[in-house]
XYZ file of C-alpha atoms in Angstrom:
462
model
C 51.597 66.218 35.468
C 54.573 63.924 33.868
C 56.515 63.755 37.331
C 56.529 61.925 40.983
C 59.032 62.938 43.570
C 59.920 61.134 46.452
C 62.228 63.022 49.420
C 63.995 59.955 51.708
C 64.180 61.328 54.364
C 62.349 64.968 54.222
C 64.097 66.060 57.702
C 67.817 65.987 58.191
C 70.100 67.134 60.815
C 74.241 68.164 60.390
C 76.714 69.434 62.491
C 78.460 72.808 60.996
C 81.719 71.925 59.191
C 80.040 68.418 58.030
C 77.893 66.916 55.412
C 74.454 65.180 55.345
C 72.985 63.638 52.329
C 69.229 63.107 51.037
C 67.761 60.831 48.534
C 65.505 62.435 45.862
C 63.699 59.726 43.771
C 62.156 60.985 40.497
C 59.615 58.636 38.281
C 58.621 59.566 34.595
C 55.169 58.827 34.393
C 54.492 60.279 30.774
C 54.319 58.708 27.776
C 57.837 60.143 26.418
C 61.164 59.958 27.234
C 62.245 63.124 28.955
C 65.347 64.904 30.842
C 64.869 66.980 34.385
C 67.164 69.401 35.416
C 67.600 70.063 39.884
C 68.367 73.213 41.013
C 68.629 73.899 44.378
C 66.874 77.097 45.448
C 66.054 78.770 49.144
C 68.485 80.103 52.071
C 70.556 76.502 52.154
C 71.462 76.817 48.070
C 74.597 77.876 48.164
C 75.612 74.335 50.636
C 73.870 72.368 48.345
C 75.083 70.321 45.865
C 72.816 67.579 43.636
C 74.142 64.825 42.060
C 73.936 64.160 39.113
C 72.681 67.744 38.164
C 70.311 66.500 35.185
C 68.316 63.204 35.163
C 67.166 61.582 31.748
C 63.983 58.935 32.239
C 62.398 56.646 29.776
C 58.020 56.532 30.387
C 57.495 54.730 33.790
C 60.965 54.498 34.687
C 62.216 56.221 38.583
C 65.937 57.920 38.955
C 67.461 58.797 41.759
C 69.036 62.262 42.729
C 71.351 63.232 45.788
C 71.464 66.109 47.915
C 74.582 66.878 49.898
C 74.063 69.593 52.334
C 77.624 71.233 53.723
C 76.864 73.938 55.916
C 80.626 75.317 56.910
C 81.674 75.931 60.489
C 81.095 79.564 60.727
C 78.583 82.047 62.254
C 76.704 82.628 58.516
C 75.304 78.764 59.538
C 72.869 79.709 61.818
C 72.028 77.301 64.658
C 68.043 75.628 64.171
C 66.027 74.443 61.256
C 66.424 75.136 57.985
C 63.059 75.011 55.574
C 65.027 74.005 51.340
C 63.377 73.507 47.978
C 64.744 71.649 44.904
C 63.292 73.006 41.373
C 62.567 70.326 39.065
C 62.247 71.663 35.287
C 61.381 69.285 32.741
C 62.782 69.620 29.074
C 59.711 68.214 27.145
C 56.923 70.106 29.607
C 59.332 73.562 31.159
C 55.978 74.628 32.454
C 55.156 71.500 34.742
C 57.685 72.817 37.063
C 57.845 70.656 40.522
C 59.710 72.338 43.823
C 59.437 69.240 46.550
C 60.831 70.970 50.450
C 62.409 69.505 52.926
C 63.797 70.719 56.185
C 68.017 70.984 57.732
C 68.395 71.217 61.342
C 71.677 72.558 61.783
C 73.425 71.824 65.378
C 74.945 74.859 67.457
C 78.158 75.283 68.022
C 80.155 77.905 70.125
C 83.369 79.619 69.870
C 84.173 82.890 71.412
C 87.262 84.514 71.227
C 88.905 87.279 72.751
C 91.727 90.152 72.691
C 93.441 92.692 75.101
C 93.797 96.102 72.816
C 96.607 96.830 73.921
C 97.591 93.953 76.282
C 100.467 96.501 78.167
C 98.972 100.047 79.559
C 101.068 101.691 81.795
C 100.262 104.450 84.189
C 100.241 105.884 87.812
C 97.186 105.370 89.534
C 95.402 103.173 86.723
C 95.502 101.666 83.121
C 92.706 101.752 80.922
C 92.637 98.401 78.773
C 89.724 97.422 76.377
C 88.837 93.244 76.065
C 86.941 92.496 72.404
C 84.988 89.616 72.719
C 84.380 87.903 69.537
C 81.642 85.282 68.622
C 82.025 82.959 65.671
C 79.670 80.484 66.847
C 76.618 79.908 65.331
C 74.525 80.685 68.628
C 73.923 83.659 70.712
C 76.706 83.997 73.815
C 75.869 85.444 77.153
C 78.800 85.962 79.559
C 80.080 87.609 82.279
C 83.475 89.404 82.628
C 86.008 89.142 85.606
C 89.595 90.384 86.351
C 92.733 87.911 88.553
C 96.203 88.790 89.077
C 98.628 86.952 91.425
C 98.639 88.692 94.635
C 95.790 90.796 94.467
C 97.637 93.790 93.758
C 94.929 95.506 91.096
C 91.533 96.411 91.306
C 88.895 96.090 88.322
C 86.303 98.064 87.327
C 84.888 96.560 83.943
C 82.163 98.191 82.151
C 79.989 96.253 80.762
C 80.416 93.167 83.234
C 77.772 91.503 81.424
C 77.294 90.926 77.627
C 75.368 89.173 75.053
C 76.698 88.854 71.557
C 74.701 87.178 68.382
C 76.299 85.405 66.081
C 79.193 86.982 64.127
C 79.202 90.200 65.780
C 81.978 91.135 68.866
C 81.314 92.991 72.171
C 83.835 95.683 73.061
C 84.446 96.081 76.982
C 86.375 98.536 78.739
C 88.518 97.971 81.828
C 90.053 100.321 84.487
C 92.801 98.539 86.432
C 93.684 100.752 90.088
C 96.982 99.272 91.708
C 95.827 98.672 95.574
C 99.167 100.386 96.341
C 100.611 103.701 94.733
C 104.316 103.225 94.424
C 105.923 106.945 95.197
C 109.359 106.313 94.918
C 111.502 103.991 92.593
C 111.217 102.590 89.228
C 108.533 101.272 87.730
C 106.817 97.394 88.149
C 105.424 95.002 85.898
C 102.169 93.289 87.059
C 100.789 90.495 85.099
C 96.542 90.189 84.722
C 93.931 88.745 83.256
C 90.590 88.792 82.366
C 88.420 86.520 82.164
C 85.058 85.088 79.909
C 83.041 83.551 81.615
C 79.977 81.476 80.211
C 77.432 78.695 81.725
C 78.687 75.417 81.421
C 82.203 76.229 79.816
C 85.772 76.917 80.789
C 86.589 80.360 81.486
C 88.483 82.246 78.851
C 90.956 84.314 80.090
C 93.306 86.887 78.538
C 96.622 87.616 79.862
C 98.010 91.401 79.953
C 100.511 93.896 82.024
C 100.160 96.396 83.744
C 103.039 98.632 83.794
C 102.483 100.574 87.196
C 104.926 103.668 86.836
C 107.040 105.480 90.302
C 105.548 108.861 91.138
C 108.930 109.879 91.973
C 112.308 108.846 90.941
C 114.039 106.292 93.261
C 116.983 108.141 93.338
C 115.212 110.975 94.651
C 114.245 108.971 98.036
C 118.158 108.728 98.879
C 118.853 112.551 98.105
C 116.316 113.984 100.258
C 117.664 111.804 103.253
C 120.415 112.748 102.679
C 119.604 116.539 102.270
C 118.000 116.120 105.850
C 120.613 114.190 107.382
C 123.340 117.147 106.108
C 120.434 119.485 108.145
C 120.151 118.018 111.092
C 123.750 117.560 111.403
C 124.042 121.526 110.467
C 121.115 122.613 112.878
C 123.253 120.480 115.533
C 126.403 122.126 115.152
C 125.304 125.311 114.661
C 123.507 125.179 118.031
C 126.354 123.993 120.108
C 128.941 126.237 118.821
C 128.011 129.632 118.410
C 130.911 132.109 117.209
C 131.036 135.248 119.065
C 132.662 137.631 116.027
C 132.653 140.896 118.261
C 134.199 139.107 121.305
C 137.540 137.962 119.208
C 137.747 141.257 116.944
C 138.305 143.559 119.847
C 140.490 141.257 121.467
C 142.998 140.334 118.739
C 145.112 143.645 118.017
C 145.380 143.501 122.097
C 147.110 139.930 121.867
C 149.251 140.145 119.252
C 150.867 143.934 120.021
C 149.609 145.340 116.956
C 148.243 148.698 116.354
C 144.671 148.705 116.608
C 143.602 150.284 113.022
C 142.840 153.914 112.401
C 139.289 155.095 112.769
C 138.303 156.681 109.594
C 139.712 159.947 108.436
C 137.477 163.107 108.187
C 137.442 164.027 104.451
C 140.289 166.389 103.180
C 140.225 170.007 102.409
C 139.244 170.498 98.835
C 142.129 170.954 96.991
C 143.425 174.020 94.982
C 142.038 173.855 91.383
C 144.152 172.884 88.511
C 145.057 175.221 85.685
C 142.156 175.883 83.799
C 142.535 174.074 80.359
C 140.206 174.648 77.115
C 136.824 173.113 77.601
C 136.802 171.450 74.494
C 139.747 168.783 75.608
C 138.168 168.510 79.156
C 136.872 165.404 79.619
C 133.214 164.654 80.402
C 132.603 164.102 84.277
C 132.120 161.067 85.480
C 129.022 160.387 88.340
C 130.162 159.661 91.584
C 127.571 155.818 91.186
C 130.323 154.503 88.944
C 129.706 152.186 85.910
C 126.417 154.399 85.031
C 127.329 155.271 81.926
C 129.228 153.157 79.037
C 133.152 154.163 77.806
C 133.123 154.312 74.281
C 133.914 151.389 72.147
C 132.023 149.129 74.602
C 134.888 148.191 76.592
C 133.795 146.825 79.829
C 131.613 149.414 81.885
C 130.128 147.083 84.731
C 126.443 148.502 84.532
C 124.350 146.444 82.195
C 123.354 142.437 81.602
C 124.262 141.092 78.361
C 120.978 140.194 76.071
C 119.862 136.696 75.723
C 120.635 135.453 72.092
C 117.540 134.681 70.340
C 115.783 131.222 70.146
C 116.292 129.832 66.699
C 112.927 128.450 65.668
C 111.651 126.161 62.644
C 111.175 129.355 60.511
C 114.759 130.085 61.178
C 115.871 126.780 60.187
C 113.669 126.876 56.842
C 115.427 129.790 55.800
C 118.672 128.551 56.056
C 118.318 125.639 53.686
C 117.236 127.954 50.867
C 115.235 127.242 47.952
C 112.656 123.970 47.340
C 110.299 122.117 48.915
C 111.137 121.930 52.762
C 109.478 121.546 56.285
C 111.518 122.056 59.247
C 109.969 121.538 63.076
C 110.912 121.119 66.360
C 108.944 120.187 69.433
C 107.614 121.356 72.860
C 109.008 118.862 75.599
C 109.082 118.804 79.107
C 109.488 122.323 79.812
C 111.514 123.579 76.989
C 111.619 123.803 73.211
C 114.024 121.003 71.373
C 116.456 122.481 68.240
C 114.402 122.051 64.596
C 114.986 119.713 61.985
C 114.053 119.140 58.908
C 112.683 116.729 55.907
C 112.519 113.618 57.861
C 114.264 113.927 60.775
C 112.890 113.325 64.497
C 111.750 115.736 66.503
C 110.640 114.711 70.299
C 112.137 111.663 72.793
C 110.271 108.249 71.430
C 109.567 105.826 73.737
C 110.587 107.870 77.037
C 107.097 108.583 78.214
C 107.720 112.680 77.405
C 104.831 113.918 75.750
C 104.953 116.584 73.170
C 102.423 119.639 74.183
C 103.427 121.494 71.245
C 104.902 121.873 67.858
C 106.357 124.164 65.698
C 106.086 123.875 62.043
C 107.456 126.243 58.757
C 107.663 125.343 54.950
C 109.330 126.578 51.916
C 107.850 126.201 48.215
C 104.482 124.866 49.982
C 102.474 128.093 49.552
C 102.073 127.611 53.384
C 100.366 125.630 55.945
C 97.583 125.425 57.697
C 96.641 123.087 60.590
C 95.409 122.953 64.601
C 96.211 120.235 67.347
C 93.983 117.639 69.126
C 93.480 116.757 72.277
C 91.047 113.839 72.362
C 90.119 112.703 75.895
C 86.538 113.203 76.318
C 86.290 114.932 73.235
C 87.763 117.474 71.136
C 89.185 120.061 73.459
C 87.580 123.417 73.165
C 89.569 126.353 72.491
C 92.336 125.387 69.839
C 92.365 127.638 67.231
C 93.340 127.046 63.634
C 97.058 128.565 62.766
C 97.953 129.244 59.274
C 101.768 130.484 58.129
C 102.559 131.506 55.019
C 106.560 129.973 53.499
C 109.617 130.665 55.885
C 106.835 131.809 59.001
C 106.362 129.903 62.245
C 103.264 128.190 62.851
C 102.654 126.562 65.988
C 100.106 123.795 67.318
C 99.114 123.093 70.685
C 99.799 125.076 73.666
C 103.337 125.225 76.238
C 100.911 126.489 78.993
C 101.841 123.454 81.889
C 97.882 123.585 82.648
C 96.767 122.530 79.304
C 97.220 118.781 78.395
C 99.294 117.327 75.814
C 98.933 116.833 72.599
C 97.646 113.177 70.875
C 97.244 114.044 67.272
C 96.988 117.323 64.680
C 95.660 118.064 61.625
C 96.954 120.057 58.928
C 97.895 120.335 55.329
C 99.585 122.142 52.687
C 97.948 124.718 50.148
C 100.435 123.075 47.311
C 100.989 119.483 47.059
C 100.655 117.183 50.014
C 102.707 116.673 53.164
C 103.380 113.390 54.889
C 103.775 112.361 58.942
C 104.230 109.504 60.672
C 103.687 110.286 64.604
C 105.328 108.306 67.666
C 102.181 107.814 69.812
C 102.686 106.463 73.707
C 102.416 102.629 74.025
C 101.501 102.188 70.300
C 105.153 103.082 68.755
C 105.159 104.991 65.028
C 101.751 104.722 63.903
C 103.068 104.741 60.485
C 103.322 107.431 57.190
C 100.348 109.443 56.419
C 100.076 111.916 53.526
C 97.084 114.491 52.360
C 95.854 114.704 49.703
C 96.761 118.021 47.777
C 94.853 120.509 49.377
C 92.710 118.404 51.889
C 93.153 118.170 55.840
C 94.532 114.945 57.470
C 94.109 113.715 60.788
C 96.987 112.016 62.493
C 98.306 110.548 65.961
C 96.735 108.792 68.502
C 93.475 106.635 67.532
C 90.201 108.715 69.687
C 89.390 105.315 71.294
C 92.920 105.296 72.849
C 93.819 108.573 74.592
C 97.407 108.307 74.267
C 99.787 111.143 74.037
C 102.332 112.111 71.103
C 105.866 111.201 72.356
C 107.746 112.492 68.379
C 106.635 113.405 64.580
C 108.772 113.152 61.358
C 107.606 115.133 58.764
C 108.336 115.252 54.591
C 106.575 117.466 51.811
């Protein structure tokens, strides 16, 4: 062998996010002048940088090579030592090929972040956050997980409560949130939280959220039933101390005044003599002695019936009306009543008012129909929607109006020519944004499964 190789020093140690250096020295000891070429080989290569890259040396001469070592500041840089290798190739001899190690103890280092997805949730009797807990150290993190607010108004139920997260990777942890006290009249209250990471031998990390904690009932409502029972009571009250006696003052009055006390009822009269028989043809139909049974002609009052309720104009209806070329028309299911269609675009539902949509009602025109069903995530797909299909200018419907079934958080559908595009309004997460299918191919759209949140309005285009 032509070569000697000298690592100063062997072992090194460097903090992620700075550099370390090591001295390679190199002696010739041939009997020609050749050139060596370093290349830095193993798991540490690609920090590694040698200096100068390719070393020329007369017979019996020494060079010297450095190593810089750089590992960054992120989780790739694991925490512990590092074995590395340096191939030496030289140009006269390429078999003689020396590979001197060494060894790079890199230092730990720990960061752990975190995030409230989403940081407001808003309900009843309790709000269903989720904390990611991120860790772009370079070690493993165990921690625990805790929930504060001012006044100890919430309770916390947080599932895991412990965690343990390598390198790199994040922990997902969901939290239920129960207000100590259910609020059953008035509007609703803000009440600020956080949770909290907690690990051995550092400051906690907390996350701040809100928890929006909604009225059961309507303030107003607390003021009209008091008054409804104060109008009662005072009714009850009255009524009970001053009774009317009707018979008492009707016999009495004609008595007082003079008057003639009125005529008892007559007996019925004699049937009178019949008229002059006339030709049956001009004599006019009898009438029944329960008036208002039958109808005059030309529908001129009559007393008898109930006019018809006028029909409810549905998206079909609306599709029809606007002709020929590509349309959709739709309206939706809210509250307890259907809202009027519209069309291309347009918003259908109440954004942003907490009104869920349990169902909608779709047509097309120049689509060659659609097709589609709605979702209900919650703890799963809910059993029992069927797939609707309409054909151009018929109704289709998703989701259900029955008040026992829930409502709905997403739908998916498509067209059988060309594509359609949606963008849904989805509670607590505002428009999700404009989704289109591919031509032919189903879409899924509204509320993310992880969430659970319900669809407060749609827009749709084709």
């Amino acid at each position: 062998m032509s070569l000697w190789t000298s690592l100063e020093p062997a072992s090194v140690t460097v903090d992620p996010g700075s550099t370390t250096t090591v001295q390679l020295r190199v002696r010739n000891t041939g009997d020609i002048v050749d050139a060596y070429r370093f290349e830095p080989v193993g798991d540490l290569a690609p920090w590694t940088t040698v200096e100068p890259p390719v070393l020329r040396l007369y017979p019996g001469t020494t060079g010297t090579v450095e190593l810089t070592f750089a590992p960054p500041r992120t989780a790739d840089a694991r925490a512990g030592a590092h074995p590395y290798a340096l191939r030496i190739t030289p140009t006269e001899h390429a078999g003689a090929v020396v590979v001197p190690e060494g060894n790079v103890t890199v230092n730990p280092f720990t960061e752990v972040r975190a995030e409230l997805v989403p940081p407001t949730v808003k309900g009843w009797f309790r709000g269903r956050p989720q904390l990611a807990v991120d860790n772009v150290g370079n070690t493993t993190v165990t921690a625990s997980l805790g929930g504060n607010d001012t006044g100890d108004r919430l309770s916390y139920d947080i599932q895991p409560g412990n965690v343990q997260i390598e390198p790199g990777r994040a922990a997902f942890v969901k939290a239920t949130l129960r207000p100590r006290q259910i609020t059953w009249f008035g509007s609703k209250q803000e009440q600020p939280y956080s949770l909290s990471v907690r690990r051995s031998g550092a400051e906690p990390l907390n996350v701040d959220g809100t928890f929006v904690q909604r009225g059961i009932l309507p303030g107003w409502l607390a003021g009209t039933l008091g008054l409804v029972l104060a109008l009662t009571i005072a009714f009850v009250t009255i009524w009970l101390t001053h009774s009317p006696r009707m018979k008492t003052v009707a016999r009495e009055k004609p008595q007082e005044s003079g008057a003639i006390a009125p005529a008892s009822p007559s007996p019925p009269a004699e049937k009178a003599p019949p008229p002059p028989k006339e030709d049956k043809e001009t004599e006019p139909p009898a009438e029944s002695d329960k008036g208002g049974a039958q109808e005059p002609e030309g529908g001129g009052g009559g007393g008898g019936g109930e006019e018809e309720a006028p029909d409810e104009r549905t998206a079909a209806d609306a599709v029809n009306e606007l002709g020929e070329g590509r349309h959709i028309c739709y309206r939706a299911f809210v509250g307890d009543a259907w809202q009027e269609p519209v069309c291309d675009g347009a918003e259908a539902g109440t954004p942003g008012q907490d009104t869920p949509i349990k169902s909608l009602n779709v047509a097309v025109s120049g689509t060659q129909g659609v097709t589609g069903t709605g979702a209900f995530v919650g703890e799963g797909w809910r059993e029992g929607i069927p797939w609707s299909d309409a054909e151009d200018g018929a109704d289709m419907f998703f989701g259900s109006t029955e008040s026992a079934d829930p409502a709905l958080e997403g739908y998916t559908y498509k067209v059988n020519d060309g594509s359609v595009c949606s963008d849904a309004f989805v509670t607590d997460r505002d428009w999700m944004g404009e989704v289109c299918t591919d031509p032919g191919q189903w879409k899924y759209h509204g509320s993310p499964m992880e969430l659970n949140q319900s669809l407060e309005a749609v827009r749709f285009t084709v």
